[in-house]
């Protein structure tokens, strides 16, 4: 089992290139199924999840070619996908189980091929994430849905999907994405109410528009889609990863560092940057990115996760690690997932003072953390342990790092370049 070994206590200083967004890339990849033209996505991060999604698309009949080389500015990696024909409408368990985002082939397959059979998804074990909103949204467009033997079997009516009105009772990023991709090829108008407003949703909309879709209300909770008979190919650049940028901002905060996050976009990161400033970090826009500097220990915060534009659940674990070395007592409340505090026992092994009461975590800042062997439990929890290790005295070993490879491109290389003593060891 691979592990990451960190010898902490060094402030991180320098430039970290921010990669293309994982959450956006996994949403944009299935767009290739919506056209018989070629879709090229640039600024595509080199991640395990992206590779897995590519294999899934290959199995559905999508040809893929990858170009790009490492440079001082990161990886300008591009994938060209061509779904001239849909060879299969079945997304099997052995691929889908690896990542939850696989469910996003459901809407595009249904819209273009008229049918789809998709295994119920896997991914991080951070709580119950049902897909009922996906299915109800597609049913509003005329789809017939059946659940059997661990698979979703969806069929479009004769003549294809038709426009409809979808009003989500709660905000769902994935359901918004699936319904949106189905709606662009449905007959007539589709109105999506209470749509998710995450920047990754807007990125998806912009990509679909580049492919010929007609979408209004981009960036709002009400999306109106005028269905098209077909879409065409396009070239599109994946947005920068706001969660990766926020994670490295926390790395500056926890180590007392000074980092330029090259390529980061402040417009997508308000709910992350505001609490960083409240915690005492200096955040400034600079040519080419964002600079984050920690002149003192972070101040205590009270944070509650919620859908965009509020504080993202994907940053909760990283902030918790940073605040473990903060001044005073912080209160973090997780409202999105019921099982997203699995990193707490590992942080406490390193000396953090954290108590969990239901969905609320009380973090009392301590003067120091001490390196220890710790076990990663999910993607963002893994990063919280790396952050703690960067600031801890002595050596920290992070095990189960395959979680990190799902979401952080060239982690050790990026951190080493700004002064971290970090390495990957395959003998763990």
GROMACS .gro file of C-alpha atoms in nm:
model
  428
    1UNK     CA    1   0.000   0.000   0.000
    2UNK     CA    2   0.141   0.339  -0.101
    3UNK     CA    3   0.181   0.601   0.168
    4UNK     CA    4   0.287   0.962   0.187
    5UNK     CA    5   0.557   1.052   0.436
    6UNK     CA    6   0.574   1.410   0.561
    7UNK     CA    7   0.829   1.568   0.793
    8UNK     CA    8   0.649   1.881   0.903
    9UNK     CA    9   0.719   2.218   1.056
   10UNK     CA   10   0.828   2.411   0.748
   11UNK     CA   11   0.641   2.718   0.621
   12UNK     CA   12   0.537   2.680   0.258
   13UNK     CA   13   0.658   2.963   0.036
   14UNK     CA   14   0.631   2.995  -0.340
   15UNK     CA   15   0.392   2.928  -0.626
   16UNK     CA   16   0.145   2.642  -0.657
   17UNK     CA   17  -0.015   2.592  -1.001
   18UNK     CA   18  -0.386   2.520  -0.968
   19UNK     CA   19  -0.511   2.241  -1.192
   20UNK     CA   20  -0.836   2.208  -1.380
   21UNK     CA   21  -1.128   2.135  -1.152
   22UNK     CA   22  -1.196   1.770  -1.074
   23UNK     CA   23  -1.565   1.831  -1.008
   24UNK     CA   24  -1.603   2.026  -1.333
   25UNK     CA   25  -1.407   1.775  -1.542
   26UNK     CA   26  -1.619   1.482  -1.428
   27UNK     CA   27  -1.929   1.679  -1.527
   28UNK     CA   28  -1.795   1.784  -1.867
   29UNK     CA   29  -1.667   1.443  -1.978
   30UNK     CA   30  -2.015   1.287  -2.027
   31UNK     CA   31  -2.107   1.578  -2.259
   32UNK     CA   32  -1.918   1.383  -2.526
   33UNK     CA   33  -2.212   1.141  -2.536
   34UNK     CA   34  -2.447   1.418  -2.650
   35UNK     CA   35  -2.293   1.464  -2.996
   36UNK     CA   36  -2.146   1.267  -3.283
   37UNK     CA   37  -1.888   1.546  -3.319
   38UNK     CA   38  -1.557   1.575  -3.136
   39UNK     CA   39  -1.541   1.737  -2.792
   40UNK     CA   40  -1.198   1.846  -2.673
   41UNK     CA   41  -1.149   1.940  -2.308
   42UNK     CA   42  -0.827   2.123  -2.221
   43UNK     CA   43  -0.683   2.198  -1.878
   44UNK     CA   44  -0.794   1.848  -1.782
   45UNK     CA   45  -0.641   1.730  -1.453
   46UNK     CA   46  -0.447   1.404  -1.443
   47UNK     CA   47  -0.649   1.221  -1.178
   48UNK     CA   48  -0.759   0.866  -1.109
   49UNK     CA   49  -1.127   0.966  -1.135
   50UNK     CA   50  -1.072   1.129  -1.474
   51UNK     CA   51  -0.896   0.817  -1.600
   52UNK     CA   52  -1.177   0.597  -1.468
   53UNK     CA   53  -1.436   0.813  -1.642
   54UNK     CA   54  -1.238   0.787  -1.964
   55UNK     CA   55  -1.248   0.407  -1.938
   56UNK     CA   56  -1.623   0.423  -1.879
   57UNK     CA   57  -1.670   0.635  -2.192
   58UNK     CA   58  -1.454   0.394  -2.392
   59UNK     CA   59  -1.685   0.112  -2.293
   60UNK     CA   60  -1.982   0.310  -2.424
   61UNK     CA   61  -1.816   0.355  -2.762
   62UNK     CA   62  -1.639   0.688  -2.716
   63UNK     CA   63  -1.290   0.708  -2.864
   64UNK     CA   64  -1.047   0.914  -2.659
   65UNK     CA   65  -0.708   1.064  -2.733
   66UNK     CA   66  -0.498   1.257  -2.483
   67UNK     CA   67  -0.235   1.524  -2.548
   68UNK     CA   68  -0.038   1.741  -2.308
   69UNK     CA   69   0.295   1.769  -2.134
   70UNK     CA   70   0.421   1.887  -1.799
   71UNK     CA   71   0.548   2.244  -1.788
   72UNK     CA   72   0.635   2.503  -1.525
   73UNK     CA   73   0.273   2.619  -1.537
   74UNK     CA   74   0.130   2.274  -1.473
   75UNK     CA   75  -0.010   2.023  -1.716
   76UNK     CA   76  -0.183   2.156  -2.025
   77UNK     CA   77  -0.357   1.825  -2.076
   78UNK     CA   78  -0.635   1.784  -2.329
   79UNK     CA   79  -0.865   1.495  -2.412
   80UNK     CA   80  -1.049   1.469  -2.741
   81UNK     CA   81  -1.357   1.247  -2.729
   82UNK     CA   82  -1.557   1.125  -3.025
   83UNK     CA   83  -1.885   0.940  -2.982
   84UNK     CA   84  -1.965   0.890  -3.349
   85UNK     CA   85  -2.191   0.604  -3.243
   86UNK     CA   86  -2.308   0.479  -2.904
   87UNK     CA   87  -2.179   0.122  -2.894
   88UNK     CA   88  -2.334   0.039  -2.556
   89UNK     CA   89  -2.588   0.198  -2.325
   90UNK     CA   90  -2.478  -0.005  -2.022
   91UNK     CA   91  -2.247   0.143  -1.758
   92UNK     CA   92  -2.132  -0.162  -1.560
   93UNK     CA   93  -2.080  -0.200  -1.187
   94UNK     CA   94  -1.707  -0.274  -1.203
   95UNK     CA   95  -1.639   0.080  -1.332
   96UNK     CA   96  -1.926   0.278  -1.178
   97UNK     CA   97  -1.853   0.149  -0.827
   98UNK     CA   98  -1.522   0.338  -0.827
   99UNK     CA   99  -1.677   0.684  -0.839
  100UNK     CA  100  -2.015   0.840  -0.787
  101UNK     CA  101  -1.981   1.076  -1.083
  102UNK     CA  102  -2.042   0.782  -1.318
  103UNK     CA  103  -2.417   0.833  -1.271
  104UNK     CA  104  -2.378   1.140  -1.494
  105UNK     CA  105  -2.380   0.924  -1.808
  106UNK     CA  106  -2.746   0.846  -1.736
  107UNK     CA  107  -2.896   1.169  -1.870
  108UNK     CA  108  -2.677   1.197  -2.183
  109UNK     CA  109  -2.727   0.831  -2.282
  110UNK     CA  110  -3.101   0.857  -2.231
  111UNK     CA  111  -3.121   1.178  -2.435
  112UNK     CA  112  -2.915   1.061  -2.728
  113UNK     CA  113  -2.970   0.683  -2.741
  114UNK     CA  114  -3.316   0.668  -2.586
  115UNK     CA  115  -3.211   0.424  -2.315
  116UNK     CA  116  -2.954   0.374  -2.043
  117UNK     CA  117  -2.867   0.106  -1.790
  118UNK     CA  118  -2.636   0.239  -1.521
  119UNK     CA  119  -2.514   0.070  -1.206
  120UNK     CA  120  -2.594   0.244  -0.881
  121UNK     CA  121  -2.283   0.452  -0.804
  122UNK     CA  122  -1.997   0.426  -0.556
  123UNK     CA  123  -1.739   0.687  -0.448
  124UNK     CA  124  -1.631   0.814  -0.106
  125UNK     CA  125  -1.812   0.664   0.193
  126UNK     CA  126  -1.910   1.001   0.340
  127UNK     CA  127  -2.278   0.940   0.386
  128UNK     CA  128  -2.604   0.862   0.215
  129UNK     CA  129  -2.624   1.024  -0.128
  130UNK     CA  130  -2.937   0.888  -0.297
  131UNK     CA  131  -3.007   0.948  -0.665
  132UNK     CA  132  -3.385   0.976  -0.634
  133UNK     CA  133  -3.375   1.342  -0.744
  134UNK     CA  134  -3.187   1.243  -1.059
  135UNK     CA  135  -3.453   0.987  -1.143
  136UNK     CA  136  -3.753   1.209  -1.064
  137UNK     CA  137  -3.605   1.484  -1.277
  138UNK     CA  138  -3.561   1.253  -1.573
  139UNK     CA  139  -3.914   1.118  -1.523
  140UNK     CA  140  -4.038   1.476  -1.558
  141UNK     CA  141  -3.888   1.468  -1.907
  142UNK     CA  142  -4.085   1.155  -1.991
  143UNK     CA  143  -3.836   0.883  -1.898
  144UNK     CA  144  -3.954   0.551  -1.762
  145UNK     CA  145  -3.733   0.434  -1.475
  146UNK     CA  146  -3.686   0.088  -1.329
  147UNK     CA  147  -3.450  -0.020  -1.050
  148UNK     CA  148  -3.342  -0.382  -1.074
  149UNK     CA  149  -3.043  -0.584  -0.949
  150UNK     CA  150  -2.844  -0.279  -0.850
  151UNK     CA  151  -2.897  -0.100  -1.181
  152UNK     CA  152  -3.101   0.196  -1.301
  153UNK     CA  153  -3.278   0.114  -1.626
  154UNK     CA  154  -3.414   0.420  -1.803
  155UNK     CA  155  -3.607   0.441  -2.128
  156UNK     CA  156  -3.718   0.748  -2.323
  157UNK     CA  157  -4.067   0.757  -2.475
  158UNK     CA  158  -4.122   0.712  -2.846
  159UNK     CA  159  -3.993   1.023  -3.015
  160UNK     CA  160  -3.742   1.094  -2.739
  161UNK     CA  161  -3.743   1.296  -2.419
  162UNK     CA  162  -3.972   1.597  -2.402
  163UNK     CA  163  -3.930   1.924  -2.221
  164UNK     CA  164  -4.082   1.961  -1.879
  165UNK     CA  165  -4.071   2.142  -1.548
  166UNK     CA  166  -3.836   2.011  -1.279
  167UNK     CA  167  -3.852   2.164  -0.933
  168UNK     CA  168  -3.602   2.013  -0.691
  169UNK     CA  169  -3.721   2.002  -0.327
  170UNK     CA  170  -3.359   2.038  -0.216
  171UNK     CA  171  -3.053   2.157  -0.403
  172UNK     CA  172  -2.869   1.872  -0.574
  173UNK     CA  173  -2.559   1.930  -0.784
  174UNK     CA  174  -2.560   1.589  -0.951
  175UNK     CA  175  -2.932   1.587  -1.022
  176UNK     CA  176  -2.911   1.936  -1.175
  177UNK     CA  177  -2.627   1.818  -1.399
  178UNK     CA  178  -2.802   1.499  -1.514
  179UNK     CA  179  -3.133   1.671  -1.592
  180UNK     CA  180  -2.956   1.960  -1.765
  181UNK     CA  181  -2.762   1.728  -1.997
  182UNK     CA  182  -3.078   1.535  -2.081
  183UNK     CA  183  -3.279   1.852  -2.140
  184UNK     CA  184  -3.050   1.994  -2.409
  185UNK     CA  185  -3.169   1.720  -2.651
  186UNK     CA  186  -3.530   1.700  -2.527
  187UNK     CA  187  -3.813   1.831  -2.745
  188UNK     CA  188  -3.935   2.170  -2.629
  189UNK     CA  189  -3.858   2.378  -2.322
  190UNK     CA  190  -3.735   2.252  -1.987
  191UNK     CA  191  -3.740   2.468  -1.677
  192UNK     CA  192  -3.524   2.358  -1.382
  193UNK     CA  193  -3.622   2.526  -1.056
  194UNK     CA  194  -3.404   2.528  -0.742
  195UNK     CA  195  -3.109   2.429  -0.960
  196UNK     CA  196  -2.765   2.405  -0.801
  197UNK     CA  197  -2.561   2.721  -0.856
  198UNK     CA  198  -2.208   2.587  -0.806
  199UNK     CA  199  -1.947   2.730  -1.045
  200UNK     CA  200  -1.909   2.381  -1.187
  201UNK     CA  201  -2.275   2.394  -1.298
  202UNK     CA  202  -2.210   2.721  -1.478
  203UNK     CA  203  -1.903   2.563  -1.637
  204UNK     CA  204  -2.119   2.276  -1.762
  205UNK     CA  205  -2.372   2.523  -1.904
  206UNK     CA  206  -2.101   2.716  -2.087
  207UNK     CA  207  -1.962   2.396  -2.238
  208UNK     CA  208  -2.307   2.286  -2.354
  209UNK     CA  209  -2.369   2.629  -2.506
  210UNK     CA  210  -2.037   2.598  -2.691
  211UNK     CA  211  -2.177   2.271  -2.830
  212UNK     CA  212  -2.493   2.441  -2.954
  213UNK     CA  213  -2.728   2.420  -2.655
  214UNK     CA  214  -2.971   2.701  -2.571
  215UNK     CA  215  -2.959   2.768  -2.195
  216UNK     CA  216  -3.061   3.082  -2.009
  217UNK     CA  217  -3.034   3.165  -1.639
  218UNK     CA  218  -2.676   3.038  -1.612
  219UNK     CA  219  -2.548   3.090  -1.259
  220UNK     CA  220  -2.898   3.123  -1.112
  221UNK     CA  221  -3.138   2.882  -0.944
  222UNK     CA  222  -3.368   2.882  -1.248
  223UNK     CA  223  -3.235   2.731  -1.570
  224UNK     CA  224  -3.439   2.739  -1.890
  225UNK     CA  225  -3.334   2.503  -2.168
  226UNK     CA  226  -3.466   2.509  -2.524
  227UNK     CA  227  -3.407   2.156  -2.652
  228UNK     CA  228  -3.212   2.108  -2.976
  229UNK     CA  229  -3.232   1.831  -3.235
  230UNK     CA  230  -2.857   1.780  -3.206
  231UNK     CA  231  -2.539   1.930  -3.065
  232UNK     CA  232  -2.200   1.966  -3.233
  233UNK     CA  233  -1.843   1.925  -3.118
  234UNK     CA  234  -1.647   2.199  -2.944
  235UNK     CA  235  -1.320   2.291  -2.775
  236UNK     CA  236  -1.360   2.387  -2.411
  237UNK     CA  237  -1.122   2.467  -2.123
  238UNK     CA  238  -1.199   2.323  -1.781
  239UNK     CA  239  -1.228   2.585  -1.506
  240UNK     CA  240  -0.961   2.601  -1.230
  241UNK     CA  241  -1.021   2.387  -0.923
  242UNK     CA  242  -1.156   2.609  -0.645
  243UNK     CA  243  -1.137   2.324  -0.392
  244UNK     CA  244  -0.772   2.251  -0.473
  245UNK     CA  245  -0.697   2.622  -0.447
  246UNK     CA  246  -0.876   2.640  -0.112
  247UNK     CA  247  -0.683   2.338   0.012
  248UNK     CA  248  -0.349   2.500  -0.067
  249UNK     CA  249  -0.471   2.823   0.092
  250UNK     CA  250  -0.523   2.621   0.411
  251UNK     CA  251  -0.171   2.483   0.367
  252UNK     CA  252  -0.041   2.840   0.381
  253UNK     CA  253  -0.258   2.904   0.687
  254UNK     CA  254  -0.155   2.598   0.885
  255UNK     CA  255   0.219   2.632   0.813
  256UNK     CA  256   0.249   3.010   0.842
  257UNK     CA  257   0.332   3.022   0.473
  258UNK     CA  258   0.302   3.255   0.175
  259UNK     CA  259   0.167   3.096  -0.143
  260UNK     CA  260   0.071   3.227  -0.486
  261UNK     CA  261  -0.208   3.005  -0.617
  262UNK     CA  262  -0.142   3.040  -0.989
  263UNK     CA  263  -0.456   3.025  -1.200
  264UNK     CA  264  -0.701   3.040  -0.909
  265UNK     CA  265  -1.016   3.242  -0.973
  266UNK     CA  266  -1.137   3.454  -0.682
  267UNK     CA  267  -1.481   3.496  -0.841
  268UNK     CA  268  -1.555   3.127  -0.776
  269UNK     CA  269  -1.413   3.122  -0.423
  270UNK     CA  270  -1.590   3.387  -0.216
  271UNK     CA  271  -1.729   3.143   0.040
  272UNK     CA  272  -1.378   3.000   0.087
  273UNK     CA  273  -1.181   3.325   0.085
  274UNK     CA  274  -1.407   3.516   0.324
  275UNK     CA  275  -1.349   3.278   0.619
  276UNK     CA  276  -0.976   3.271   0.540
  277UNK     CA  277  -0.969   3.649   0.580
  278UNK     CA  278  -1.182   3.622   0.893
  279UNK     CA  279  -0.925   3.376   1.030
  280UNK     CA  280  -0.656   3.639   0.983
  281UNK     CA  281  -0.494   3.530   0.658
  282UNK     CA  282  -0.399   3.791   0.400
  283UNK     CA  283  -0.563   3.719   0.065
  284UNK     CA  284  -0.498   3.932  -0.243
  285UNK     CA  285  -0.556   3.916  -0.616
  286UNK     CA  286  -0.234   3.920  -0.813
  287UNK     CA  287  -0.157   3.887  -1.184
  288UNK     CA  288  -0.213   3.523  -1.266
  289UNK     CA  289  -0.370   3.412  -0.941
  290UNK     CA  290  -0.432   3.460  -0.570
  291UNK     CA  291  -0.177   3.516  -0.295
  292UNK     CA  292  -0.249   3.375   0.051
  293UNK     CA  293  -0.021   3.469   0.339
  294UNK     CA  294  -0.041   3.373   0.706
  295UNK     CA  295   0.131   3.624   0.933
  296UNK     CA  296   0.005   3.459   1.254
  297UNK     CA  297  -0.188   3.160   1.382
  298UNK     CA  298  -0.539   3.137   1.238
  299UNK     CA  299  -0.817   3.285   1.447
  300UNK     CA  300  -1.115   3.073   1.551
  301UNK     CA  301  -1.414   3.050   1.316
  302UNK     CA  302  -1.776   2.943   1.318
  303UNK     CA  303  -1.859   2.773   0.987
  304UNK     CA  304  -2.158   2.584   0.853
  305UNK     CA  305  -2.151   2.399   0.522
  306UNK     CA  306  -2.433   2.455   0.273
  307UNK     CA  307  -2.489   2.458  -0.104
  308UNK     CA  308  -2.322   2.729  -0.310
  309UNK     CA  309  -2.281   3.021  -0.257
  310UNK     CA  310  -2.233   2.917   0.106
  311UNK     CA  311  -1.926   2.740   0.249
  312UNK     CA  312  -1.861   2.415   0.058
  313UNK     CA  313  -1.868   2.078   0.230
  314UNK     CA  314  -1.560   1.985   0.026
  315UNK     CA  315  -1.355   2.237   0.231
  316UNK     CA  316  -1.476   2.141   0.578
  317UNK     CA  317  -1.200   1.889   0.656
  318UNK     CA  318  -0.919   2.116   0.537
  319UNK     CA  319  -1.042   2.410   0.746
  320UNK     CA  320  -1.075   2.180   1.045
  321UNK     CA  321  -0.709   2.080   1.016
  322UNK     CA  322  -0.602   2.443   0.991
  323UNK     CA  323  -0.819   2.549   1.286
  324UNK     CA  324  -0.679   2.266   1.498
  325UNK     CA  325  -0.372   2.490   1.531
  326UNK     CA  326  -0.576   2.808   1.558
  327UNK     CA  327  -0.627   3.046   1.847
  328UNK     CA  328  -0.947   2.982   2.039
  329UNK     CA  329  -1.238   2.746   1.982
  330UNK     CA  330  -1.394   2.695   1.639
  331UNK     CA  331  -1.736   2.548   1.565
  332UNK     CA  332  -1.793   2.360   1.239
  333UNK     CA  333  -2.135   2.229   1.138
  334UNK     CA  334  -2.177   1.984   0.850
  335UNK     CA  335  -2.523   2.006   0.694
  336UNK     CA  336  -2.464   1.824   0.364
  337UNK     CA  337  -2.337   1.477   0.457
  338UNK     CA  338  -2.404   1.295   0.782
  339UNK     CA  339  -2.077   1.100   0.789
  340UNK     CA  340  -1.812   1.354   0.700
  341UNK     CA  341  -1.616   1.365   1.024
  342UNK     CA  342  -1.421   1.044   0.972
  343UNK     CA  343  -1.097   1.243   0.973
  344UNK     CA  344  -1.154   1.358   1.332
  345UNK     CA  345  -1.013   1.046   1.506
  346UNK     CA  346  -0.701   1.065   1.288
  347UNK     CA  347  -0.647   1.435   1.363
  348UNK     CA  348  -0.686   1.366   1.735
  349UNK     CA  349  -0.414   1.100   1.705
  350UNK     CA  350  -0.188   1.387   1.605
  351UNK     CA  351  -0.284   1.592   1.909
  352UNK     CA  352  -0.583   1.788   1.786
  353UNK     CA  353  -0.858   1.866   2.040
  354UNK     CA  354  -1.184   1.799   1.855
  355UNK     CA  355  -1.520   1.685   1.991
  356UNK     CA  356  -1.807   1.582   1.764
  357UNK     CA  357  -2.168   1.626   1.870
  358UNK     CA  358  -2.397   1.506   1.593
  359UNK     CA  359  -2.332   1.726   1.291
  360UNK     CA  360  -2.126   1.979   1.488
  361UNK     CA  361  -1.754   1.963   1.563
  362UNK     CA  362  -1.594   2.171   1.840
  363UNK     CA  363  -1.229   2.241   1.758
  364UNK     CA  364  -1.016   2.380   2.039
  365UNK     CA  365  -0.690   2.514   1.900
  366UNK     CA  366  -0.372   2.354   2.034
  367UNK     CA  367  -0.015   2.481   2.033
  368UNK     CA  368   0.125   2.195   1.829
  369UNK     CA  369   0.045   1.877   1.641
  370UNK     CA  370   0.271   1.570   1.648
  371UNK     CA  371   0.336   1.343   1.355
  372UNK     CA  372   0.179   0.996   1.359
  373UNK     CA  373   0.066   0.720   1.122
  374UNK     CA  374  -0.285   0.810   1.006
  375UNK     CA  375  -0.539   0.649   0.773
  376UNK     CA  376  -0.720   0.840   0.500
  377UNK     CA  377  -1.093   0.767   0.479
  378UNK     CA  378  -1.210   0.981   0.186
  379UNK     CA  379  -1.075   1.238  -0.059
  380UNK     CA  380  -1.103   1.562   0.138
  381UNK     CA  381  -1.027   1.390   0.470
  382UNK     CA  382  -0.703   1.272   0.310
  383UNK     CA  383  -0.603   1.629   0.235
  384UNK     CA  384  -0.680   1.736   0.591
  385UNK     CA  385  -0.431   1.478   0.717
  386UNK     CA  386  -0.166   1.599   0.472
  387UNK     CA  387  -0.222   1.956   0.595
  388UNK     CA  388  -0.186   1.845   0.956
  389UNK     CA  389   0.132   1.658   0.868
  390UNK     CA  390   0.280   1.967   0.701
  391UNK     CA  391   0.253   2.156   1.031
  392UNK     CA  392   0.318   1.873   1.277
  393UNK     CA  393   0.639   1.808   1.462
  394UNK     CA  394   0.817   1.494   1.344
  395UNK     CA  395   0.705   1.246   1.080
  396UNK     CA  396   0.353   1.178   0.960
  397UNK     CA  397   0.262   0.879   0.746
  398UNK     CA  398  -0.065   0.903   0.552
  399UNK     CA  399  -0.197   0.565   0.442
  400UNK     CA  400  -0.467   0.481   0.182
  401UNK     CA  401  -0.354   0.767  -0.038
  402UNK     CA  402  -0.546   0.635  -0.338
  403UNK     CA  403  -0.815   0.873  -0.215
  404UNK     CA  404  -0.579   1.167  -0.276
  405UNK     CA  405  -0.501   1.046  -0.627
  406UNK     CA  406  -0.870   1.077  -0.707
  407UNK     CA  407  -0.869   1.453  -0.654
  408UNK     CA  408  -0.526   1.616  -0.620
  409UNK     CA  409  -0.296   1.628  -0.920
  410UNK     CA  410   0.079   1.594  -0.854
  411UNK     CA  411   0.032   1.664  -0.483
  412UNK     CA  412   0.382   1.575  -0.363
  413UNK     CA  413   0.545   1.759  -0.655
  414UNK     CA  414   0.349   2.077  -0.592
  415UNK     CA  415   0.413   2.074  -0.218
  416UNK     CA  416   0.784   1.988  -0.254
  417UNK     CA  417   0.827   2.284  -0.487
  418UNK     CA  418   0.717   2.525  -0.211
  419UNK     CA  419   0.933   2.381   0.065
  420UNK     CA  420   0.751   2.077   0.203
  421UNK     CA  421   0.948   1.768   0.304
  422UNK     CA  422   0.714   1.512   0.150
  423UNK     CA  423   0.755   1.192  -0.046
  424UNK     CA  424   0.556   0.894  -0.166
  425UNK     CA  425   0.666   0.549  -0.051
  426UNK     CA  426   0.532   0.234  -0.215
  427UNK     CA  427   0.637   0.005   0.070
  428UNK     CA  428   0.373   0.115   0.321
   0.00000   0.00000   0.00000
